[in-house]
Amino acid sequence: MLVLALESSCDETAAALVEGPVVRGEVVRSQTDLHMAYGGVVPEIASRAHLEAADSLVVETLKRAGVGLGDVDALAVTQGPGLVGSLLVALNFAKGLSMSLGLPLTGVNHVQAHALAPFLRRAGDPERRVPEYPLVALVASGGHTSLFLVRSPLDFVVLGRTVDDAAGEAFDKSAKLMGLGYPGGAAVERLARDGDKKAFKFPRPLAREGFDFSFSGLKTSVQTAYQKGNMDDEPEGSRRLADLAASFQAAVVDVLVAKLARAAKVHGVRSAVLAGGVAANGELRRRLVEALAPADVFAGLSEPRWCQDNAAMIGYLGGFQLEARHNILDLSAEARHRWPVGE
Ligand code: KG4
Ligand code: ZN
């Protein structure tokens, strides 16, 4: 089944054509440069940019896959969670395609789709090792940090979630405090390479308790350390700033790795998936593989391109939904700003 998928929940407009886990063609257009000056996503600017990009992205995706609209079997779209004005762009575009082409359309949960990204591969790539069900999955992005027990693509049980900031939000806010701009995850990672992660003693919030997360206290600790650190005194300040980035990153990594590894152990699964934008972090990926190896648990990591927002993951989960006739949308379907997985 050839599924055309669309995504516009935040600040990436994306389209993809997938057949099961095989990505036949895709395009992701990031709006980062439009929002950078504001230090965060501006909803009005985001929806406008989605609207301007949507049609050309679909045309380009079909071209890359070497197929026409007539070859598409079904449609999938991100229905939530996200910014409503942004979600509505892809949702309405998909409704229009569904009506004009007479194709079924399914509404996909963005967070749930992130968790399945490690199964994706490009057309022509050799088959890669993929996680096995049941598995545990941690989705850590700018808007979400949630831990799941996943029995099948359509059977997710929530084990825990953040009680305040998301992990990516902690990276972004700390980066902003350190003057590294927005979005800050990748910038913190780059700076941390030159730093000593033991230089600052930061808390590991809730590391040993349950499966919920909390990152807002850590951000406050970073702020205090930054203010006391005289980071503008050169050359010492630059070294201390790198130490601060490394110490902060180590605290987040410790918590995420500890919880995911413990969830795998408690639930007796052989695979643990790490997904979402934060999963692009090299230090986090290395540490997870190291932590899972002794227990012989497979670390399901997607290619970095599919950690960030994309439509391939939406099409992949959408394919299962379409087969199961799950959440098939008609013209009255609404965008869902909040949409806890499983509801
Ligand atoms: O999944 P995503 O593209 O969008 C959301 O659904 O939120 O995730 C974006 C988040 C941002 O907070 C960004 O700072 C973070 O992922 N991120 C990273 C890295 N690359 C992106 N965080 C840590 N290290 C990275 N290398
Ligand atoms: Zn996302």
Tab-separated table of C-alpha atoms and ligand atoms in Angstrom:
chain	number	residue	atom	x	y	z
A	1	MET	CA	0.000	0.000	0.000
A	2	LEU	CA	1.481	3.318	-1.120
A	3	VAL	CA	0.668	5.942	1.531
A	4	LEU	CA	1.080	9.674	1.001
A	5	ALA	CA	1.635	11.346	4.378
A	6	LEU	CA	1.628	14.978	5.492
A	7	GLU	CA	2.939	16.606	8.671
A	8	SER	CA	2.649	20.224	9.864
A	9	SER	CA	2.273	20.041	13.666
A	10	CYS	CA	5.022	22.502	14.609
A	11	ASP	CA	7.733	24.188	12.556
A	12	GLU	CA	8.500	21.596	9.892
A	13	THR	CA	6.306	21.080	6.849
A	14	ALA	CA	6.817	17.563	5.542
A	15	ALA	CA	5.470	15.128	2.982
A	16	ALA	CA	6.443	11.505	2.351
A	17	LEU	CA	5.472	8.567	0.248
A	18	VAL	CA	5.930	5.278	2.102
A	19	GLU	CA	5.247	1.639	1.466
A	20	GLY	CA	5.348	-0.124	4.839
A	21	PRO	CA	8.687	0.886	6.415
A	22	VAL	CA	10.223	1.815	3.043
A	23	VAL	CA	10.426	5.539	2.343
A	24	ARG	CA	10.036	5.953	-1.427
A	25	GLY	CA	10.323	9.744	-1.368
A	26	GLU	CA	10.140	12.567	1.164
A	27	VAL	CA	10.735	16.250	1.710
A	28	VAL	CA	11.066	18.119	5.015
A	29	ARG	CA	11.079	21.905	4.964
A	30	SER	CA	12.197	23.453	8.229
A	31	GLN	CA	11.060	26.925	9.285
A	32	THR	CA	13.849	27.351	11.848
A	33	ASP	CA	15.265	30.403	10.100
A	34	LEU	CA	11.861	32.150	10.279
A	35	HIS	CA	11.487	31.642	14.043
A	36	MET	CA	15.112	32.070	15.120
A	37	ALA	CA	14.871	35.818	15.670
A	38	TYR	CA	11.960	35.299	18.096
A	39	GLY	CA	13.699	32.618	20.185
A	40	GLY	CA	10.848	30.150	19.646
A	41	VAL	CA	8.064	29.117	17.290
A	42	VAL	CA	5.601	31.918	16.444
A	43	PRO	CA	2.277	30.148	15.680
A	44	GLU	CA	1.004	32.679	13.125
A	45	ILE	CA	4.259	32.630	11.160
A	46	ALA	CA	4.318	28.832	11.330
A	47	SER	CA	0.845	28.296	9.855
A	48	ARG	CA	1.486	30.759	7.048
A	49	ALA	CA	4.740	29.079	6.118
A	50	HIS	CA	3.052	25.639	6.169
A	51	LEU	CA	0.386	26.952	3.827
A	52	GLU	CA	2.957	28.366	1.428
A	53	ALA	CA	4.951	25.115	1.386
A	54	ALA	CA	2.320	22.362	1.349
A	55	ASP	CA	1.481	22.062	-2.367
A	56	SER	CA	5.047	22.236	-3.666
A	57	LEU	CA	6.197	19.684	-1.059
A	58	VAL	CA	3.641	17.143	-2.237
A	59	VAL	CA	4.628	17.678	-5.873
A	60	GLU	CA	8.346	17.351	-5.014
A	61	THR	CA	7.749	14.193	-2.938
A	62	LEU	CA	5.873	12.470	-5.777
A	63	LYS	CA	8.638	13.490	-8.163
A	64	ARG	CA	11.353	12.064	-5.930
A	65	ALA	CA	9.429	8.798	-5.622
A	66	GLY	CA	8.865	8.723	-9.375
A	67	VAL	CA	5.088	8.265	-9.089
A	68	GLY	CA	1.949	10.268	-9.799
A	69	LEU	CA	-1.022	11.078	-7.570
A	70	GLY	CA	-2.952	8.319	-9.323
A	71	ASP	CA	-0.556	5.705	-7.875
A	72	VAL	CA	-1.284	6.673	-4.261
A	73	ASP	CA	-3.462	4.116	-2.395
A	74	ALA	CA	-4.228	5.994	0.813
A	75	LEU	CA	-3.471	9.113	2.851
A	76	ALA	CA	-2.199	9.798	6.369
A	77	VAL	CA	-1.916	13.087	8.213
A	78	THR	CA	-0.798	14.292	11.632
A	79	GLN	CA	-4.019	15.107	13.498
A	80	GLY	CA	-2.288	16.138	16.757
A	81	PRO	CA	-0.887	17.012	19.179
A	82	GLY	CA	0.549	20.363	18.107
A	83	LEU	CA	-0.280	23.951	17.227
A	84	VAL	CA	-3.861	23.966	15.949
A	85	GLY	CA	-3.270	26.605	13.272
A	86	SER	CA	-0.330	24.553	11.986
A	87	LEU	CA	-2.056	21.164	12.201
A	88	LEU	CA	-5.024	22.505	10.239
A	89	VAL	CA	-2.872	23.185	7.180
A	90	ALA	CA	-1.869	19.557	6.516
A	91	LEU	CA	-5.220	18.269	7.794
A	92	ASN	CA	-7.242	20.375	5.385
A	93	PHE	CA	-4.834	19.727	2.535
A	94	ALA	CA	-5.193	15.978	3.171
A	95	LYS	CA	-8.987	16.234	3.374
A	96	GLY	CA	-8.982	17.956	-0.022
A	97	LEU	CA	-6.826	15.210	-1.551
A	98	SER	CA	-8.991	12.525	0.055
A	99	MET	CA	-12.164	14.032	-1.350
A	100	SER	CA	-10.850	14.720	-4.832
A	101	LEU	CA	-9.023	11.384	-5.244
A	102	GLY	CA	-11.592	9.274	-3.366
A	103	LEU	CA	-8.886	7.848	-1.064
A	104	PRO	CA	-9.165	6.887	2.625
A	105	LEU	CA	-7.442	9.257	5.080
A	106	THR	CA	-6.280	8.369	8.578
A	107	GLY	CA	-5.387	10.791	11.404
A	108	VAL	CA	-2.092	9.973	13.130
A	109	ASN	CA	-0.792	10.867	16.591
A	110	HIS	CA	2.560	12.633	16.113
A	111	VAL	CA	4.135	11.361	19.366
A	112	GLN	CA	3.128	7.759	18.691
A	113	ALA	CA	4.558	8.042	15.166
A	114	HIS	CA	7.933	9.293	16.511
A	115	ALA	CA	8.314	6.030	18.464
A	116	LEU	CA	8.200	3.963	15.254
A	117	ALA	CA	10.866	5.945	13.344
A	118	PRO	CA	13.602	3.309	13.978
A	119	PHE	CA	11.697	0.926	11.669
A	120	LEU	CA	12.036	3.239	8.629
A	121	ARG	CA	14.475	2.679	5.800
A	122	ARG	CA	15.060	4.218	2.387
A	123	ALA	CA	14.156	2.441	-0.837
A	124	GLY	CA	17.256	0.586	-2.017
A	125	ASP	CA	18.850	0.433	1.462
A	126	PRO	CA	19.647	-3.035	2.787
A	127	GLU	CA	17.287	-4.248	5.495
A	128	ARG	CA	18.532	-3.026	8.832
A	129	ARG	CA	18.087	-4.604	12.231
A	130	VAL	CA	14.858	-3.285	13.709
A	131	PRO	CA	13.418	-3.465	17.225
A	132	GLU	CA	11.204	-6.385	18.241
A	133	TYR	CA	7.797	-6.141	19.906
A	134	PRO	CA	7.019	-5.830	22.718
A	135	LEU	CA	9.408	-2.953	23.258
A	136	VAL	CA	9.775	0.125	25.414
A	137	ALA	CA	10.020	3.514	23.693
A	138	LEU	CA	11.074	6.924	24.900
A	139	VAL	CA	9.975	9.878	22.775
A	140	ALA	CA	12.001	12.951	23.744
A	141	SER	CA	11.333	16.052	21.669
A	142	GLY	CA	10.804	19.777	22.045
A	143	GLY	CA	7.198	19.335	23.137
A	144	HIS	CA	7.079	15.837	24.630
A	145	THR	CA	8.940	13.417	26.835
A	146	SER	CA	6.988	10.194	27.225
A	147	LEU	CA	7.849	6.595	27.954
A	148	PHE	CA	5.728	3.770	26.514
A	149	LEU	CA	5.366	0.029	26.561
A	150	VAL	CA	4.612	-0.800	22.920
A	151	ARG	CA	3.042	-4.195	22.192
A	152	SER	CA	2.371	-3.468	18.517
A	153	PRO	CA	2.227	-0.348	16.310
A	154	LEU	CA	-1.332	0.299	17.480
A	155	ASP	CA	-1.017	-0.855	21.097
A	156	PHE	CA	0.770	1.716	23.280
A	157	VAL	CA	0.634	1.841	27.098
A	158	VAL	CA	1.901	5.034	28.751
A	159	LEU	CA	4.464	4.274	31.479
A	160	GLY	CA	5.459	7.861	32.283
A	161	ARG	CA	5.792	11.371	30.992
A	162	THR	CA	7.306	14.681	31.995
A	163	VAL	CA	5.553	16.527	34.788
A	164	ASP	CA	6.895	19.898	33.585
A	165	ASP	CA	9.326	20.670	30.715
A	166	ALA	CA	10.120	18.278	27.860
A	167	ALA	CA	13.744	17.153	27.469
A	168	GLY	CA	14.130	19.133	24.224
A	169	GLU	CA	12.602	22.166	25.904
A	170	ALA	CA	15.246	21.864	28.657
A	171	PHE	CA	17.945	21.836	25.950
A	172	ASP	CA	16.349	24.831	24.203
A	173	LYS	CA	15.867	26.885	27.390
A	174	SER	CA	19.368	26.125	28.679
A	175	ALA	CA	20.826	26.999	25.273
A	176	LYS	CA	19.006	30.324	25.358
A	177	LEU	CA	20.384	31.052	28.846
A	178	MET	CA	23.872	30.279	27.566
A	179	GLY	CA	23.393	32.588	24.581
A	180	LEU	CA	23.455	29.751	22.047
A	181	GLY	CA	20.300	30.723	20.164
A	182	TYR	CA	17.239	28.707	19.157
A	183	PRO	CA	16.707	25.786	18.763
A	184	GLY	CA	19.511	24.889	21.095
A	185	GLY	CA	19.821	21.102	21.297
A	186	ALA	CA	22.438	20.667	18.609
A	187	ALA	CA	24.350	23.793	19.738
A	188	VAL	CA	24.572	22.494	23.321
A	189	GLU	CA	25.822	19.155	22.017
A	190	ARG	CA	28.549	20.851	19.928
A	191	LEU	CA	29.717	23.015	22.817
A	192	ALA	CA	29.620	20.102	25.279
A	193	ARG	CA	32.273	18.232	23.241
A	194	ASP	CA	34.936	20.612	24.594
A	195	GLY	CA	33.649	20.591	28.155
A	196	ASP	CA	34.122	18.557	31.330
A	197	LYS	CA	30.823	16.926	32.284
A	198	LYS	CA	31.906	16.589	35.927
A	199	ALA	CA	32.646	20.305	36.333
A	200	PHE	CA	29.173	21.211	37.632
A	201	LYS	CA	27.169	18.961	39.956
A	202	PHE	CA	23.619	19.037	38.678
A	203	PRO	CA	20.632	17.081	39.998
A	204	ARG	CA	19.351	13.957	38.196
A	205	PRO	CA	15.640	14.682	38.765
A	206	LEU	CA	13.495	11.611	39.525
A	207	ALA	CA	16.265	9.376	38.101
A	208	ARG	CA	15.562	6.528	40.508
A	209	GLU	CA	11.833	7.021	41.003
A	210	GLY	CA	9.093	5.733	38.729
A	211	PHE	CA	8.880	6.524	35.036
A	212	ASP	CA	7.926	10.213	35.098
A	213	PHE	CA	10.400	12.973	34.221
A	214	SER	CA	11.022	16.495	35.499
A	215	PHE	CA	13.421	18.958	33.871
A	216	SER	CA	12.412	22.405	35.077
A	217	GLY	CA	14.601	22.252	38.235
A	218	LEU	CA	17.633	21.356	36.124
A	219	LYS	CA	17.070	24.421	33.961
A	220	THR	CA	17.038	26.581	37.119
A	221	SER	CA	20.327	25.007	38.255
A	222	VAL	CA	21.863	25.857	34.867
A	223	GLN	CA	20.638	29.428	35.196
A	224	THR	CA	22.191	29.804	38.671
A	225	ALA	CA	25.502	28.288	37.539
A	226	TYR	CA	25.573	30.550	34.480
A	227	GLN	CA	24.954	33.686	36.540
A	228	LYS	CA	27.688	32.792	39.035
A	229	GLY	CA	30.134	31.674	36.353
A	230	ASN	CA	31.374	35.000	34.918
A	231	MET	CA	31.089	33.442	31.488
A	232	ASP	CA	32.048	36.682	29.747
A	233	ASP	CA	35.590	36.674	31.233
A	234	GLU	CA	37.779	35.394	28.429
A	235	PRO	CA	39.390	32.948	27.959
A	236	GLU	CA	38.254	31.218	31.169
A	237	GLY	CA	34.585	32.016	30.529
A	238	SER	CA	34.479	30.025	27.292
A	239	ARG	CA	35.906	26.971	28.997
A	240	ARG	CA	33.401	27.262	31.843
A	241	LEU	CA	30.551	27.629	29.345
A	242	ALA	CA	31.617	24.398	27.616
A	243	ASP	CA	31.810	22.715	31.054
A	244	LEU	CA	28.299	23.973	31.788
A	245	ALA	CA	26.937	22.586	28.512
A	246	ALA	CA	28.647	19.231	29.111
A	247	SER	CA	27.427	19.004	32.724
A	248	PHE	CA	23.858	19.894	31.758
A	249	GLN	CA	23.825	17.420	28.863
A	250	ALA	CA	25.216	14.669	31.107
A	251	ALA	CA	22.400	15.220	33.614
A	252	VAL	CA	19.681	14.917	30.942
A	253	VAL	CA	21.387	11.919	29.329
A	254	ASP	CA	21.776	10.128	32.697
A	255	VAL	CA	18.072	10.480	33.457
A	256	LEU	CA	16.812	9.455	30.009
A	257	VAL	CA	19.156	6.454	29.769
A	258	ALA	CA	18.467	5.287	33.339
A	259	LYS	CA	14.690	5.345	32.867
A	260	LEU	CA	14.658	3.685	29.476
A	261	ALA	CA	17.039	0.927	30.620
A	262	ARG	CA	14.987	0.357	33.784
A	263	ALA	CA	11.737	0.246	31.805
A	264	ALA	CA	13.250	-2.439	29.548
A	265	LYS	CA	14.288	-4.455	32.600
A	266	VAL	CA	11.012	-4.083	34.523
A	267	HIS	CA	8.931	-5.038	31.487
A	268	GLY	CA	11.300	-7.797	30.347
A	269	VAL	CA	11.569	-6.590	26.735
A	270	ARG	CA	14.425	-7.217	24.274
A	271	SER	CA	14.296	-3.811	22.503
A	272	ALA	CA	14.330	-0.212	23.702
A	273	VAL	CA	13.594	2.613	21.289
A	274	LEU	CA	14.780	6.182	21.624
A	275	ALA	CA	13.014	8.670	19.339
A	276	GLY	CA	12.144	12.348	18.862
A	277	GLY	CA	14.421	15.305	18.166
A	278	VAL	CA	16.584	14.780	21.270
A	279	ALA	CA	17.414	11.258	20.045
A	280	ALA	CA	19.681	12.905	17.461
A	281	ASN	CA	22.093	13.655	20.325
A	282	GLY	CA	25.289	11.632	19.790
A	283	GLU	CA	26.244	11.410	23.463
A	284	LEU	CA	22.759	10.152	24.354
A	285	ARG	CA	22.872	7.521	21.585
A	286	ARG	CA	26.311	6.262	22.675
A	287	ARG	CA	25.370	6.099	26.330
A	288	LEU	CA	22.122	4.255	25.615
A	289	VAL	CA	23.866	1.575	23.539
A	290	GLU	CA	26.448	1.145	26.346
A	291	ALA	CA	23.782	0.901	29.043
A	292	LEU	CA	21.651	-1.669	27.211
A	293	ALA	CA	24.444	-3.939	25.950
A	294	PRO	CA	25.131	-5.854	29.216
A	295	ALA	CA	21.466	-6.911	29.422
A	296	ASP	CA	21.479	-7.808	25.706
A	297	VAL	CA	18.705	-5.306	24.952
A	298	PHE	CA	18.737	-3.918	21.400
A	299	ALA	CA	18.890	-0.111	21.147
A	300	GLY	CA	16.410	0.988	18.466
A	301	LEU	CA	17.766	4.282	17.158
A	302	SER	CA	16.488	5.858	13.996
A	303	GLU	CA	18.689	7.696	11.549
A	304	PRO	CA	19.089	11.285	12.840
A	305	ARG	CA	17.006	12.615	9.887
A	306	TRP	CA	13.987	10.656	11.167
A	307	CYS	CA	14.511	11.739	14.801
A	308	GLN	CA	13.374	15.237	13.855
A	309	ASP	CA	9.832	15.908	12.650
A	310	ASN	CA	9.081	14.207	9.336
A	311	ALA	CA	6.170	12.725	7.429
A	312	ALA	CA	7.691	9.277	6.811
A	313	MET	CA	6.943	8.240	10.400
A	314	ILE	CA	3.359	9.506	9.968
A	315	GLY	CA	2.918	7.428	6.811
A	316	TYR	CA	4.400	4.319	8.455
A	317	LEU	CA	2.060	4.376	11.468
A	318	GLY	CA	-0.752	5.559	9.159
A	319	GLY	CA	-0.310	2.378	7.082
A	320	PHE	CA	-1.129	0.191	10.094
A	321	GLN	CA	-4.127	2.367	10.944
A	322	LEU	CA	-5.459	2.207	7.399
A	323	GLU	CA	-5.171	-1.603	7.366
A	324	ALA	CA	-7.008	-1.793	10.688
A	325	ARG	CA	-9.579	0.847	9.558
A	326	HIS	CA	-8.512	2.814	12.648
A	327	ASN	CA	-9.299	6.548	12.951
A	328	ILE	CA	-10.388	7.022	9.341
A	329	LEU	CA	-11.229	10.709	8.953
A	330	ASP	CA	-14.100	12.379	7.176
A	331	LEU	CA	-14.510	16.071	6.393
A	332	SER	CA	-15.710	16.856	9.931
A	333	ALA	CA	-12.422	15.698	11.559
A	334	GLU	CA	-10.777	18.291	13.797
A	335	ALA	CA	-7.160	19.002	14.684
A	336	ARG	CA	-6.269	17.920	18.234
A	337	HIS	CA	-4.098	20.380	20.144
A	338	ARG	CA	-3.818	17.919	23.051
A	339	TRP	CA	-3.917	14.230	22.271
A	340	PRO	CA	-2.414	11.904	24.883
A	341	VAL	CA	-1.301	8.647	23.212
A	342	GLY	CA	-3.894	5.929	23.711
A	343	GLU	CA	-6.891	8.271	24.000
B	1	KG4	O1	10.922	16.023	17.389
B	1	KG4	P1	11.318	17.430	17.112
B	1	KG4	O2	11.960	17.736	15.769
B	1	KG4	O3	10.106	18.415	17.248
B	1	KG4	C1	9.120	18.269	18.239
B	1	KG4	O4	8.186	17.451	18.012
B	1	KG4	O5	9.287	18.932	19.282
B	1	KG4	O6	12.296	17.848	18.308
B	1	KG4	C2	12.905	19.112	18.391
B	1	KG4	C3	13.717	19.173	19.674
B	1	KG4	C4	14.232	20.573	20.001
B	1	KG4	O7	13.941	20.835	21.351
B	1	KG4	C5	15.737	20.450	19.751
B	1	KG4	O8	16.517	21.322	20.553
B	1	KG4	C6	15.992	19.010	20.121
B	1	KG4	O9	14.869	18.312	19.587
B	1	KG4	N1	17.247	18.521	19.515
B	1	KG4	C7	18.303	18.096	20.224
B	1	KG4	C8	19.325	17.791	19.288
B	1	KG4	N2	18.837	18.033	18.029
B	1	KG4	C9	17.550	18.476	18.193
B	1	KG4	N3	18.486	17.967	21.546
B	1	KG4	C10	19.682	17.524	21.970
B	1	KG4	N4	20.707	17.227	21.145
B	1	KG4	C11	20.588	17.334	19.794
B	1	KG4	N5	21.603	17.029	18.983
B	2	ZN	ZN	8.072	15.862	16.930
